[in-house]
N, C-alpha and C. Protein backbone atom coordinates (compact mmCIF):
# COMPACT_ATOMS: atom_id res chain seq x y z
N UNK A 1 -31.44 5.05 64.87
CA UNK A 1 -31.66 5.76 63.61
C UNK A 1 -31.20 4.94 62.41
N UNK A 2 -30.10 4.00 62.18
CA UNK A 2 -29.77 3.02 61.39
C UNK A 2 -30.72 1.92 61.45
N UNK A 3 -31.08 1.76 60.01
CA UNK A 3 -32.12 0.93 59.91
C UNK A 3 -31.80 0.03 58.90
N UNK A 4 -31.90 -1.65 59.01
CA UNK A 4 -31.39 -1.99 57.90
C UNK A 4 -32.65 -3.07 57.36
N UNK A 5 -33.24 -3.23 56.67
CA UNK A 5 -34.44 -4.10 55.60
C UNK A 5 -34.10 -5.28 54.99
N UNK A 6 -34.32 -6.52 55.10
CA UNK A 6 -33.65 -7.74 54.12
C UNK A 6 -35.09 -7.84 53.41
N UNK A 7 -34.82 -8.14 52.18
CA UNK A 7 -36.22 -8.70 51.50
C UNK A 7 -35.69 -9.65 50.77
N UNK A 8 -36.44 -10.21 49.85
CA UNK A 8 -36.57 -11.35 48.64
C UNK A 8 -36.18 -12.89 49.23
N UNK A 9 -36.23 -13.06 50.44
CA UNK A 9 -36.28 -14.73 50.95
C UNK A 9 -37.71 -15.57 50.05
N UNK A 10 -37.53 -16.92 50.41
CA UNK A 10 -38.84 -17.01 49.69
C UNK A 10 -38.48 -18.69 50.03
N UNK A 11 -39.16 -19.52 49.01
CA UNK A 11 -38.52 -21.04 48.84
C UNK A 11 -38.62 -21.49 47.42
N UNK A 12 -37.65 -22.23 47.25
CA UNK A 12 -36.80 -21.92 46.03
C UNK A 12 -36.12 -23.81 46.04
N UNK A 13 -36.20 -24.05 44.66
CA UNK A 13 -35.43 -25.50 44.56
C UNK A 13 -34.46 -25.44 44.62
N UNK A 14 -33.61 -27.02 45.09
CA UNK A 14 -31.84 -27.14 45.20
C UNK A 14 -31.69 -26.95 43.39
N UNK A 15 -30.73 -26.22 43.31
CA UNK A 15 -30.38 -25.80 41.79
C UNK A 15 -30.49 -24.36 41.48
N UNK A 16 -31.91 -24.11 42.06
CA UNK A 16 -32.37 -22.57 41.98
C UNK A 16 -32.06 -21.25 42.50
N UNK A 17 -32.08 -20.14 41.88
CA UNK A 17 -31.35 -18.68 42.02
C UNK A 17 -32.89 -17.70 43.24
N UNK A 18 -31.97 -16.75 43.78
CA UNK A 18 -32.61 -16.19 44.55
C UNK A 18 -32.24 -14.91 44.61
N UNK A 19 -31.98 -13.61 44.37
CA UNK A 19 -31.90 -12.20 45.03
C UNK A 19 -32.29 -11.63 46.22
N UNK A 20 -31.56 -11.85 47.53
CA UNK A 20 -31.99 -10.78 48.59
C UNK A 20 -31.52 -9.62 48.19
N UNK A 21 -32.36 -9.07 48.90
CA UNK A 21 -32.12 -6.77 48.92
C UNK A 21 -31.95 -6.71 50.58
N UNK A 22 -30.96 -5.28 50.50
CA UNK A 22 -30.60 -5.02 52.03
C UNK A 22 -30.71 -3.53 52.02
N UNK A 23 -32.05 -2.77 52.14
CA UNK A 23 -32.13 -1.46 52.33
C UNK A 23 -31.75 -0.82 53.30
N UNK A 24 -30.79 0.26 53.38
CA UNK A 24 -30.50 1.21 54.44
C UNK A 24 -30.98 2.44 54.49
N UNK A 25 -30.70 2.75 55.89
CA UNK A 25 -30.81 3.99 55.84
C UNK A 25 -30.49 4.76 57.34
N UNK A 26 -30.61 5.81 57.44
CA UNK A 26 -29.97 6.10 58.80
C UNK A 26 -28.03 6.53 58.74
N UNK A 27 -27.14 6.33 57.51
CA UNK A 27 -25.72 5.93 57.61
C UNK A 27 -26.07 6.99 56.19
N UNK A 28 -24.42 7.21 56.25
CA UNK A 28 -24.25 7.41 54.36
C UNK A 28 -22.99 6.33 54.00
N UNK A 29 -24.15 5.61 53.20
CA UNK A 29 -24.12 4.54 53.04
C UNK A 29 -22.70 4.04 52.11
N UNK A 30 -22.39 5.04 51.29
CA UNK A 30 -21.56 4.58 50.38
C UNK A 30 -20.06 4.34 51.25
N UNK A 31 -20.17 5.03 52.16
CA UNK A 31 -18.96 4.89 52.81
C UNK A 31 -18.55 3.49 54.12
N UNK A 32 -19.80 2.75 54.33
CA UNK A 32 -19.71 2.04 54.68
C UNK A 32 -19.37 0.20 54.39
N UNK A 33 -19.00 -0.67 54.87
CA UNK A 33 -18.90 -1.95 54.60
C UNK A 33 -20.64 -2.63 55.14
N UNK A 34 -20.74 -3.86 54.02
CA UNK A 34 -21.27 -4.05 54.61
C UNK A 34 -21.61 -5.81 54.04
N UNK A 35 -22.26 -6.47 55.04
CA UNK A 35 -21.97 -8.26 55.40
C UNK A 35 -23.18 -8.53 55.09
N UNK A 36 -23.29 -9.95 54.56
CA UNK A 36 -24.63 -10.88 54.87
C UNK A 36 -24.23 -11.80 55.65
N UNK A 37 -24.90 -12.76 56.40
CA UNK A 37 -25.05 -13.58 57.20
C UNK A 37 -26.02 -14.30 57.54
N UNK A 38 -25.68 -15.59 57.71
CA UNK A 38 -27.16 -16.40 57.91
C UNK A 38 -27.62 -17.64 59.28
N UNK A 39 -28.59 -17.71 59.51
CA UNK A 39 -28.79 -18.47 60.61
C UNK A 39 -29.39 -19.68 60.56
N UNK A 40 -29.64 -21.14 60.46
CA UNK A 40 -30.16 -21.79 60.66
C UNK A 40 -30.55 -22.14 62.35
N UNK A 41 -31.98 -22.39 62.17
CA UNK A 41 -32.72 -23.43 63.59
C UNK A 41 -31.82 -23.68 64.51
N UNK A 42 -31.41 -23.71 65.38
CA UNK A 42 -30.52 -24.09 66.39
C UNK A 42 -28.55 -23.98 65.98
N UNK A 43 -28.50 -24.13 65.22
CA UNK A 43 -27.26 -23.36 64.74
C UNK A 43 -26.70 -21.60 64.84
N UNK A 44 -25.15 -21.34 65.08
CA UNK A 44 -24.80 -20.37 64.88
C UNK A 44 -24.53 -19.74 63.62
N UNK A 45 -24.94 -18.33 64.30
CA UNK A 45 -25.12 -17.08 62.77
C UNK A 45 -23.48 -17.17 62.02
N UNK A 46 -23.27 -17.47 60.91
CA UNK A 46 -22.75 -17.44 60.40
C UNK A 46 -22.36 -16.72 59.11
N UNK A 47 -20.96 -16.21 58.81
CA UNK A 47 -20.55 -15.09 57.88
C UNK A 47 -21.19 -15.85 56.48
N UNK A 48 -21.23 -15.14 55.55
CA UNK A 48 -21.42 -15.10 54.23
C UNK A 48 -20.99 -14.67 53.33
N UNK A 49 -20.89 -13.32 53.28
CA UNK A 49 -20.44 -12.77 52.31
C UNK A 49 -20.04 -10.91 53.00
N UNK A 50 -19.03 -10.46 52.27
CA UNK A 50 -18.95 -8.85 52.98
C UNK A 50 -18.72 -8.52 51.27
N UNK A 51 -19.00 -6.93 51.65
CA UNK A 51 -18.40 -5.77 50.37
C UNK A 51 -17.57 -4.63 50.91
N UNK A 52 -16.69 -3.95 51.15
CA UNK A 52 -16.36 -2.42 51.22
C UNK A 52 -16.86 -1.53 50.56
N UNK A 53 -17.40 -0.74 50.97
CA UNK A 53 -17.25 0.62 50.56
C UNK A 53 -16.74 0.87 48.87
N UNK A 54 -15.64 0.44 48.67
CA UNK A 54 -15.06 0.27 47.75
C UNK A 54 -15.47 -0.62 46.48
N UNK A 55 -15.89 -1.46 46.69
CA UNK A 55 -16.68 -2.78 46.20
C UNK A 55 -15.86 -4.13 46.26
N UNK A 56 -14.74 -4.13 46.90
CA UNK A 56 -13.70 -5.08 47.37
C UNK A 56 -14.84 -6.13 47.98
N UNK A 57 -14.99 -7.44 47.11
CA UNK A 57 -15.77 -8.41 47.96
C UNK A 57 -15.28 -9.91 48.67
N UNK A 58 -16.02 -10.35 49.07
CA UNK A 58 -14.88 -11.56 50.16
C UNK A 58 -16.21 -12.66 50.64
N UNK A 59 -16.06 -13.85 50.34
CA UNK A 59 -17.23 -15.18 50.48
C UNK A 59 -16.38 -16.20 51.61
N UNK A 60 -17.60 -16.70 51.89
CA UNK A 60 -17.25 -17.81 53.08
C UNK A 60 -16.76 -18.95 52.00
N UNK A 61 -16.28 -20.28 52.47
CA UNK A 61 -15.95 -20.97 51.57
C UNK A 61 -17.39 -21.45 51.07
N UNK A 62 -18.44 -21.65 51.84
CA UNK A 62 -19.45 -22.32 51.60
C UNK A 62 -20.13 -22.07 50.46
N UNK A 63 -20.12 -20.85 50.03
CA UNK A 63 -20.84 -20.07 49.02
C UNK A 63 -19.87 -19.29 48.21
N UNK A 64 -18.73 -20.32 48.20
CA UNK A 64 -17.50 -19.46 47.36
C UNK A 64 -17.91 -19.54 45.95
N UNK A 65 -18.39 -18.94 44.88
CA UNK A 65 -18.77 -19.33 43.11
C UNK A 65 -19.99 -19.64 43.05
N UNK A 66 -20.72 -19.53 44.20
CA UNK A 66 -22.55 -19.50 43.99
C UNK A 66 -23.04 -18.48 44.00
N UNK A 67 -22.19 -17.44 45.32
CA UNK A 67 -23.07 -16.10 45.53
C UNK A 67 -22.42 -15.28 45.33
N UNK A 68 -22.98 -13.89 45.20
CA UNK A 68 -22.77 -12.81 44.56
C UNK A 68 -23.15 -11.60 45.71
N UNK A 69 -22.09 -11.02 46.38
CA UNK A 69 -22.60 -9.77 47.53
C UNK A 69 -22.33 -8.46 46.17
N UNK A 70 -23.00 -7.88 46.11
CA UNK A 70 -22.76 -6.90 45.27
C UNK A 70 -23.50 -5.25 46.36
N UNK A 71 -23.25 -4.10 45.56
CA UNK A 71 -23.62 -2.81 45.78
C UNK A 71 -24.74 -1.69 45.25
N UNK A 72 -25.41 -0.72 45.24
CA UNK A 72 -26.22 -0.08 44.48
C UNK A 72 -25.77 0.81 45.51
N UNK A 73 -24.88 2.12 45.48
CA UNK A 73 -24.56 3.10 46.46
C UNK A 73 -25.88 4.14 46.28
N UNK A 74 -26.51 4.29 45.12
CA UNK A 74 -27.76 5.30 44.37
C UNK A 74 -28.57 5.01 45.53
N UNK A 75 -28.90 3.91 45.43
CA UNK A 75 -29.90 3.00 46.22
C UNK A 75 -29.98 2.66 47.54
N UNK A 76 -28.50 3.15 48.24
CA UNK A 76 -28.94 2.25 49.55
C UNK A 76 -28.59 1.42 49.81
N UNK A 77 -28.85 0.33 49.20
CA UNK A 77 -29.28 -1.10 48.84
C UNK A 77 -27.84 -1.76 48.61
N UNK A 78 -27.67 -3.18 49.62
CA UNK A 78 -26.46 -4.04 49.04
C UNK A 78 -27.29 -5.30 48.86
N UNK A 79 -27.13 -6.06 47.86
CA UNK A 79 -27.55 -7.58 47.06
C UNK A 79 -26.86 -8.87 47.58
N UNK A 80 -27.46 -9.53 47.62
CA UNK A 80 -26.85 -10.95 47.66
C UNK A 80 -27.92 -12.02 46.22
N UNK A 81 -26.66 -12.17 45.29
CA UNK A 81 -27.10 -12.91 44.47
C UNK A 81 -27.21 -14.48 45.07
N UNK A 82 -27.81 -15.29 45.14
CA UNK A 82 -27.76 -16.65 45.41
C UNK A 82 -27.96 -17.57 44.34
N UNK A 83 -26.91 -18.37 43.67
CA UNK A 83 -27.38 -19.31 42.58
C UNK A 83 -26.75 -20.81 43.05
N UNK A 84 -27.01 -21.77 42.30
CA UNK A 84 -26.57 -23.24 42.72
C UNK A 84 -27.27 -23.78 43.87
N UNK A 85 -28.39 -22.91 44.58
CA UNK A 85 -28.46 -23.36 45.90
C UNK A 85 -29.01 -24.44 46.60
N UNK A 86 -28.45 -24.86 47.59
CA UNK A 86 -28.61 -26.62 47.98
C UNK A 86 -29.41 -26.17 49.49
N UNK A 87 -30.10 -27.70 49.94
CA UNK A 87 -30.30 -27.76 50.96
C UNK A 87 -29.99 -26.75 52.34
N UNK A 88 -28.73 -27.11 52.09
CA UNK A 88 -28.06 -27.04 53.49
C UNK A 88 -27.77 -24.92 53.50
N UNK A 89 -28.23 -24.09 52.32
CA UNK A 89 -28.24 -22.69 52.80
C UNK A 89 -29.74 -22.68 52.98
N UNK A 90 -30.40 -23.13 52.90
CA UNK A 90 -31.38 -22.86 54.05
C UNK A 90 -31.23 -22.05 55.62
N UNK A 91 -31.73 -20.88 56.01
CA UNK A 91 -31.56 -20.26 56.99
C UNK A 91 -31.96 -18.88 56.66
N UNK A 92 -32.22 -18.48 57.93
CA UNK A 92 -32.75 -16.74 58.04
C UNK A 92 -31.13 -15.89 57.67
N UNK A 93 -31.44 -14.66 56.03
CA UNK A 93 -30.44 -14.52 55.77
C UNK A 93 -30.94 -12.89 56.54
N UNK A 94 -29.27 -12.36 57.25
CA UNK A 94 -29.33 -10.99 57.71
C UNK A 94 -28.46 -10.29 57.18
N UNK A 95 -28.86 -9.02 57.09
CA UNK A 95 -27.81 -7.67 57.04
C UNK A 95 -27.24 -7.14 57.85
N UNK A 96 -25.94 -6.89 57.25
CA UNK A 96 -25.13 -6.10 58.83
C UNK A 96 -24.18 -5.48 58.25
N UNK A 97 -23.94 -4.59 59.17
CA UNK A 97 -22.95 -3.02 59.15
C UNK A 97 -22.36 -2.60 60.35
N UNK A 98 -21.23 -2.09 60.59
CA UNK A 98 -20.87 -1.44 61.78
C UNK A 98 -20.39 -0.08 61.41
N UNK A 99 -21.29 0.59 62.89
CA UNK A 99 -22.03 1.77 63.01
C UNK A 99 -21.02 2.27 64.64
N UNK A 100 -19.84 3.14 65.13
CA UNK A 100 -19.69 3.57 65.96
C UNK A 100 -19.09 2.41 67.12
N UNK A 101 -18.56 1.48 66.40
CA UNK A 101 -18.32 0.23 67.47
C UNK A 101 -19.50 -0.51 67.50
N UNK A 102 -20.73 -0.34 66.80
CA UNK A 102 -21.86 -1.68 67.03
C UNK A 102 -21.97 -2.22 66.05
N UNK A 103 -22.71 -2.99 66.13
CA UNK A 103 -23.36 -4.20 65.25
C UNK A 103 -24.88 -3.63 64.71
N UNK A 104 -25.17 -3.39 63.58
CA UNK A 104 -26.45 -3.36 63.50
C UNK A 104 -26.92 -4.40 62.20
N UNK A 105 -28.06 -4.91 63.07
CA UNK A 105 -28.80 -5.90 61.79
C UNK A 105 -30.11 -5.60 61.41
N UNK A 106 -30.55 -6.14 60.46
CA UNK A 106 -31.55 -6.36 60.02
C UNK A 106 -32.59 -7.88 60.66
N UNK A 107 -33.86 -7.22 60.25
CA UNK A 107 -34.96 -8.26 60.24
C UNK A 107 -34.73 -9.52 60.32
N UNK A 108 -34.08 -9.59 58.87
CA UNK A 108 -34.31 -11.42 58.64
C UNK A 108 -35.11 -11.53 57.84
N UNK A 109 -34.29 -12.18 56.72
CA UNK A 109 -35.60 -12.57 55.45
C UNK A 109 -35.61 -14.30 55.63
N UNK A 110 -36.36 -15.07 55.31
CA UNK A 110 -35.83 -16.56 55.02
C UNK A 110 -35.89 -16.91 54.01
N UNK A 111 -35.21 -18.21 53.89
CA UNK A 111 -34.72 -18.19 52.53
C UNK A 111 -34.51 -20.19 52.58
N UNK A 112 -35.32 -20.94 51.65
CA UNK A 112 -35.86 -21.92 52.25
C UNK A 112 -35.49 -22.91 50.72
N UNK A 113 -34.50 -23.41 51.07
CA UNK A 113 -34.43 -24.70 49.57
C UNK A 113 -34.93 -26.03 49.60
N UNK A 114 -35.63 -26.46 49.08
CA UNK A 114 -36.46 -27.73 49.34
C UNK A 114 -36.83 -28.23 48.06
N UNK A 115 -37.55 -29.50 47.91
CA UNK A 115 -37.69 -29.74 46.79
C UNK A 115 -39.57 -29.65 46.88
């Protein structure tokens, strides 16, 4: 019944800004935490960014002063601003929440920096 949506991947230059969206639904939402994370090609999924409930937010070092996890409780919806972005965040970005002791993710948007 928890359902979670990534949108706005795309490809985008090293330098250039990006907005993913992370629609929920299934939870009430405001009361939950919730993470981005990303995967490159043969590499492990790796943390990104989290928010609380609260709006208490917390970045990997990698994307410490580039990105932006933000909230819309109205909406559903948690953001990942992406700016400065280089090469190397290239990877399928996901949503995630824990739901009852699980893990639930999302789709997978990609999200592709190149020149």
């Amino acid at each position: 019944q928890v359902q979670l949506v990534e949108s706005g991947g795309g490809l985008v230059q090293p330098g250039g800004s990006l907005r993913l969206s992370c629609a929920a639904s299934g939870i009430i939402f405001r009361i939950f935490d919730m993470g981005w994370y990303r995967q490159a090609p043969g590499k492990q999924r790796e943390w990104v960014a989290s928010i609380t409930s609260g709006g208490t937010t917390i970045y990997a070092d990698a994307v410490k002063g580039r990105f932006t996890i933000s909230r819309d409780n109205a909406r559903n919806t948690v953001y990942l601003q992406m700016n400065s972005l280089k090469p190397e965040d290239t990877a399928v970005y996901y949503c995630n929440t824990g739901v009852g002791g699980r893990s639930v993710w999302g789709q997978g948007t990609q999200v592709t920096v190149s020149s």
